[in-house]
PDB file of C-alpha atoms in Angstrom:
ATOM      1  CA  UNK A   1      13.602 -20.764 -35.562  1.00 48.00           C
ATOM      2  CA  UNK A   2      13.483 -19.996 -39.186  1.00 54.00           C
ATOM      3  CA  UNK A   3      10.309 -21.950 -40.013  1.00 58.00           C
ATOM      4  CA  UNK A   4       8.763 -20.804 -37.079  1.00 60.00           C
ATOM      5  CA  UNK A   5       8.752 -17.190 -38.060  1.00 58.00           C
ATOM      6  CA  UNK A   6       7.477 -18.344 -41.208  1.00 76.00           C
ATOM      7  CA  UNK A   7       4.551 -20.188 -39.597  1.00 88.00           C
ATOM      8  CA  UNK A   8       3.470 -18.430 -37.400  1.00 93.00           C
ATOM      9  CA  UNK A   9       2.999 -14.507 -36.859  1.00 93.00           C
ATOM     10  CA  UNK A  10       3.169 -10.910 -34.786  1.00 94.00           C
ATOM     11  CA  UNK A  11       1.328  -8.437 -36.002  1.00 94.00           C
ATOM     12  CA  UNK A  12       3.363  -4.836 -35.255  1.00 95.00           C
ATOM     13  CA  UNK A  13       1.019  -3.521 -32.638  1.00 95.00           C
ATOM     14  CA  UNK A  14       1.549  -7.568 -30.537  1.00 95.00           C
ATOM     15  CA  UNK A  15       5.171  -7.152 -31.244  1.00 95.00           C
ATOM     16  CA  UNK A  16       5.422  -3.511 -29.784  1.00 95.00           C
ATOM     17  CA  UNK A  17       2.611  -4.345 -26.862  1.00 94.00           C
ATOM     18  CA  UNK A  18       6.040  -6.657 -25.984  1.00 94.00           C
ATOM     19  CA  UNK A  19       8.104  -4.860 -26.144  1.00 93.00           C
ATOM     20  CA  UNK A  20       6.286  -2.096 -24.202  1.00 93.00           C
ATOM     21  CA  UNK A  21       5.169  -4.655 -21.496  1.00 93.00           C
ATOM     22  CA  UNK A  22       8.940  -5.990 -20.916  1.00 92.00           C
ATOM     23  CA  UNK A  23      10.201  -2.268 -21.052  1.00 90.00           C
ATOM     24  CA  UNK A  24       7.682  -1.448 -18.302  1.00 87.00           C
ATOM     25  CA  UNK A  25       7.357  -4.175 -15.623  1.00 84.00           C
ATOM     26  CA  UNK A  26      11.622  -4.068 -15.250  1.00 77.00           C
ATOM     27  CA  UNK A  27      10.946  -1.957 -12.243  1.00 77.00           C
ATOM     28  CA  UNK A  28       7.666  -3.361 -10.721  1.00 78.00           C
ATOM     29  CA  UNK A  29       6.676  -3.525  -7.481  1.00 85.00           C
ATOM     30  CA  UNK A  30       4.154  -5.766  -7.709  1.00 89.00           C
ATOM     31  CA  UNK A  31       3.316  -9.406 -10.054  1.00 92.00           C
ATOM     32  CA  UNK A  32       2.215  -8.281 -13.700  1.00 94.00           C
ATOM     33  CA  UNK A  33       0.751 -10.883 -16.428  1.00 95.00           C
ATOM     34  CA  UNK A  34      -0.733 -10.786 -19.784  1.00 96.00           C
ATOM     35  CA  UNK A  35      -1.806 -13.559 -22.029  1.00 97.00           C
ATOM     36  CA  UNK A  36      -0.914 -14.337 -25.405  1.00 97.00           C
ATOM     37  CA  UNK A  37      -2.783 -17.156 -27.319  1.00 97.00           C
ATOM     38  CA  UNK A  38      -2.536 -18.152 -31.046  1.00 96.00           C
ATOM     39  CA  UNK A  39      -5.147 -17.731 -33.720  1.00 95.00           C
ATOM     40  CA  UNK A  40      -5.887 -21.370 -34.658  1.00 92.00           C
ATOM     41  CA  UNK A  41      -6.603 -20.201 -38.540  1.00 93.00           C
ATOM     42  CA  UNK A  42      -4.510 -17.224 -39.088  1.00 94.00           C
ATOM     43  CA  UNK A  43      -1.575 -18.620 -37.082  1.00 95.00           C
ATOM     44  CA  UNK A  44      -1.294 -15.279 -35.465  1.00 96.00           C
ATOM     45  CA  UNK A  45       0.261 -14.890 -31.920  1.00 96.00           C
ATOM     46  CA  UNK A  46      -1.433 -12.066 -30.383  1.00 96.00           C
ATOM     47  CA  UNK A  47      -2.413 -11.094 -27.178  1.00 95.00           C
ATOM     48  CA  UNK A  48      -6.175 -12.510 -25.121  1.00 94.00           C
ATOM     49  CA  UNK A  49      -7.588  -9.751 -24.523  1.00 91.00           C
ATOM     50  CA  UNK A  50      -6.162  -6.080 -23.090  1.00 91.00           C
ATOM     51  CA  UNK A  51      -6.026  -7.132 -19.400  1.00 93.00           C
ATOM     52  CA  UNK A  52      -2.986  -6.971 -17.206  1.00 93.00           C
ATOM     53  CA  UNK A  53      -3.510  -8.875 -14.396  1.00 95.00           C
ATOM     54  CA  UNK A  54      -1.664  -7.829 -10.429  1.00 93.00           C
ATOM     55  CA  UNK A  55      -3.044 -10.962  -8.755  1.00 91.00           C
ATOM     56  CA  UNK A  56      -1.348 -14.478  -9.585  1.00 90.00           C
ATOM     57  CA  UNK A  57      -5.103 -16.220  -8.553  1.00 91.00           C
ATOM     58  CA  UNK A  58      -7.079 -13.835 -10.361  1.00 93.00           C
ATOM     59  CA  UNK A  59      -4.730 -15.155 -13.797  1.00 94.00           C
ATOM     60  CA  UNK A  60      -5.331 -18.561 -12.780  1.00 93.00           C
ATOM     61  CA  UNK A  61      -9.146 -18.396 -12.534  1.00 93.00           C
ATOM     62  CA  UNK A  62      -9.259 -16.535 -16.066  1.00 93.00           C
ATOM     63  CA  UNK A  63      -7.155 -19.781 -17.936  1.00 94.00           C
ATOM     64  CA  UNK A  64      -8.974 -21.980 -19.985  1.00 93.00           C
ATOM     65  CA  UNK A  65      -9.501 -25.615 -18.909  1.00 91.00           C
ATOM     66  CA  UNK A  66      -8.642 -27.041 -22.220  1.00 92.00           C
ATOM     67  CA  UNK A  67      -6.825 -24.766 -24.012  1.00 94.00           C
ATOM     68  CA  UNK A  68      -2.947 -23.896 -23.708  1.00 96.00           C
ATOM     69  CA  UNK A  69      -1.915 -20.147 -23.363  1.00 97.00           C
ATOM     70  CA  UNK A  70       1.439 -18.114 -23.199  1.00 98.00           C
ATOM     71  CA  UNK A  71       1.296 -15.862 -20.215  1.00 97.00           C
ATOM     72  CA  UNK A  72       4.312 -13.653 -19.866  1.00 97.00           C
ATOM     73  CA  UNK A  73       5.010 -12.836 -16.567  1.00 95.00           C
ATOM     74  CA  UNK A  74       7.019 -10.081 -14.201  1.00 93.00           C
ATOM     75  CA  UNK A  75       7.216 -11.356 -10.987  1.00 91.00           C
ATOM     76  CA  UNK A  76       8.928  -9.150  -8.085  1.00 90.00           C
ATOM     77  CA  UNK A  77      10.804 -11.314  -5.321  1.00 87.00           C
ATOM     78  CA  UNK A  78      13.627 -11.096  -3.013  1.00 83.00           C
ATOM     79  CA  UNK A  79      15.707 -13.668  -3.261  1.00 81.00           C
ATOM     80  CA  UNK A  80      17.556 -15.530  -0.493  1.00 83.00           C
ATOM     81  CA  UNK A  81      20.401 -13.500  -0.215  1.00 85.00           C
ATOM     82  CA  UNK A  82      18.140 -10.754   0.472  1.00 84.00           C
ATOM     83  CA  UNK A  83      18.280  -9.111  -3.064  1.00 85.00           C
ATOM     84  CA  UNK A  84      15.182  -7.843  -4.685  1.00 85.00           C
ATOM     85  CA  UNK A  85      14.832  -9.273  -8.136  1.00 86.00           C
ATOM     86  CA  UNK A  86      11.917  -9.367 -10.803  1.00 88.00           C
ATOM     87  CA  UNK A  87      12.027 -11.988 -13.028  1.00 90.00           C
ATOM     88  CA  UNK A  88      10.764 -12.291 -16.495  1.00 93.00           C
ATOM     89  CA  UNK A  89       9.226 -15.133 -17.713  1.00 95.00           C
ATOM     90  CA  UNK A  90       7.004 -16.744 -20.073  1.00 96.00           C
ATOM     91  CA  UNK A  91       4.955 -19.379 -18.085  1.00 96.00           C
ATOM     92  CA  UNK A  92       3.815 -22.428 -21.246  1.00 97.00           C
ATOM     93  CA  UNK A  93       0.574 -22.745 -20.118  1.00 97.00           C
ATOM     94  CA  UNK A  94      -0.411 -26.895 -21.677  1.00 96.00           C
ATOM     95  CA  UNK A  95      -3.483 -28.646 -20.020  1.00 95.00           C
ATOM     96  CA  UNK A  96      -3.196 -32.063 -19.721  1.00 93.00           C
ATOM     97  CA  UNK A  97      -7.181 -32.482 -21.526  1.00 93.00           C
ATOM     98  CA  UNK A  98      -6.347 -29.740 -24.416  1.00 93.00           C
ATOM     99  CA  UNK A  99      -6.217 -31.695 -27.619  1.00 92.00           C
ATOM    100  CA  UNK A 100      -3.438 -33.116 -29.709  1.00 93.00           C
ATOM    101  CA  UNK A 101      -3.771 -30.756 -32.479  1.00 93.00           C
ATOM    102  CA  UNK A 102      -3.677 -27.498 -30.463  1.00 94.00           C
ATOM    103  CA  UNK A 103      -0.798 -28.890 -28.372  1.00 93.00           C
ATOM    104  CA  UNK A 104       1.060 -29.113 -31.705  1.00 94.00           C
ATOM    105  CA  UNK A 105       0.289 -25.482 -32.721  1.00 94.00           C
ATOM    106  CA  UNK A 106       1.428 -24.088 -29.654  1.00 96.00           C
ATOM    107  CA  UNK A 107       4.648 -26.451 -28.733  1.00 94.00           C
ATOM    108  CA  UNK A 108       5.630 -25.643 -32.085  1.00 93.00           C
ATOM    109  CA  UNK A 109       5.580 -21.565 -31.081  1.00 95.00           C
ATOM    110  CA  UNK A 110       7.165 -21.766 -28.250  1.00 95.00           C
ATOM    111  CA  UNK A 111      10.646 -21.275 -28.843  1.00 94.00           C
ATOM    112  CA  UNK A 112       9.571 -18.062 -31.292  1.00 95.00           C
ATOM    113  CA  UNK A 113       7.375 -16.994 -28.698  1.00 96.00           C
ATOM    114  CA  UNK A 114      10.415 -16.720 -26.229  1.00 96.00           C
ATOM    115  CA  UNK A 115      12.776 -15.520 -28.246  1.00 95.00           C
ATOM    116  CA  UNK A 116      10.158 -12.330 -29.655  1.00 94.00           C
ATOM    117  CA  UNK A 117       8.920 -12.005 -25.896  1.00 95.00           C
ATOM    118  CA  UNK A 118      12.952 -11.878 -25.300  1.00 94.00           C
ATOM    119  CA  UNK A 119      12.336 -13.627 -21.906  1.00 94.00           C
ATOM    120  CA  UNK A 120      14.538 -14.905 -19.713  1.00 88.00           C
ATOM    121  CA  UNK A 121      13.403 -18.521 -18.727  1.00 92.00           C
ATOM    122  CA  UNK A 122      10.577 -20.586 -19.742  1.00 95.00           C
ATOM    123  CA  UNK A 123       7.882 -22.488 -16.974  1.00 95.00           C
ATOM    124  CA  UNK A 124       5.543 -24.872 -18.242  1.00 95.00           C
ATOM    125  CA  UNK A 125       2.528 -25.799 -16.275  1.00 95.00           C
ATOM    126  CA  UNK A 126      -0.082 -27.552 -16.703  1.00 94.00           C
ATOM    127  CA  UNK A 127      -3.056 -26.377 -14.393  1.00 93.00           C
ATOM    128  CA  UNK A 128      -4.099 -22.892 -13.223  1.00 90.00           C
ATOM    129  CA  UNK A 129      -2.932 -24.466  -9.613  1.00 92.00           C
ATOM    130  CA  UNK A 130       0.491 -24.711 -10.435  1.00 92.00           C
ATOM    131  CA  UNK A 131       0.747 -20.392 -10.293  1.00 91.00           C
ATOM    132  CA  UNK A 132       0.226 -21.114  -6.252  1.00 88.00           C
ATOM    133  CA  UNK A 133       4.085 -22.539  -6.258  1.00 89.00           C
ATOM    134  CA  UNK A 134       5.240 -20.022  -9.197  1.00 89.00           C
ATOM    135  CA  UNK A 135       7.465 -17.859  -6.530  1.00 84.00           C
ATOM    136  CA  UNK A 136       9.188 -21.130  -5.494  1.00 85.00           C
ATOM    137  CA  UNK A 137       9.866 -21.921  -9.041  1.00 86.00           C
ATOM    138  CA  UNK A 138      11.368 -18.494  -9.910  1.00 85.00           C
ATOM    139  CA  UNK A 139      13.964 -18.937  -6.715  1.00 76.00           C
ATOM    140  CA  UNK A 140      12.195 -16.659  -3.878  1.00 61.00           C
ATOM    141  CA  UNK A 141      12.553 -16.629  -0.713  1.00 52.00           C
ATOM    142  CA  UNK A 142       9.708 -18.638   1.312  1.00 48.00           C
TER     143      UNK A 142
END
């Protein structure tokens, strides 16, 4: 991870929107995302814009065709046994038509991004579809 940090970068207001937006969703009732995408010249990870989206389809419709994104994600679901759990995850967002060079830039983040984020699992996708099956992926109930 060392020449990761050194690549790329969080500015102290990203890394304490974080740590605020892990902090806060622990105990929510209902899905919450945001998006994180890096700065293709200042190598910056910061976040899209200042939306938090509630609706999994609403996220999907607002992801780029050909351009990969971290989306960090709180997910509330009960799990099989019954137990309510929220999950938090960072979902590695990779079109199949984005470029070789931003794939690169971003598969090279990853493993900083997680470990900043401090999430507990990483999901890559690699269409906006693929959030239709994300409660199956994270272990819920059907």
């Amino acid at each position: 991870m060392a020449s990761e940090s050194r690549l790329y970068t969080f500015s102290a207001e990203t890394e304490e929107k974080l740590r605020k937006f892990r902090l806060g969703t622990s105990r929510a009732n209902s899905p919450q995302a945001v998006v994180y995408q890096i700065d293709k010249h200042t190598l910056e990870i910061a976040q899209a814009d200042d939306t938090i989206y509630s609706n999994v389809q609403e996220l999907g419709d607002e992801l780029p065709d050909h351009s990969p994104r971290f989306i960090l994600l709180s997910y509330p679901l009960t799990l099989p046994s019954g137990r309510l759990s929220v999950p938090y995850v960072l979902l590695y967002y990779l079109p199949v038509t984005c470029n070789a060079e931003v794939r690169m830039l971003y598969a090279g983040a990853k493993e900083l991004m997680r470990n900043t984020a401090e999430v507990g699992k990483v999901i890559e996708i690699a269409e906006a579809e693929d959030l239709e099956t994300i409660e199956e992926k994270l272990g819920g109930a059907a």
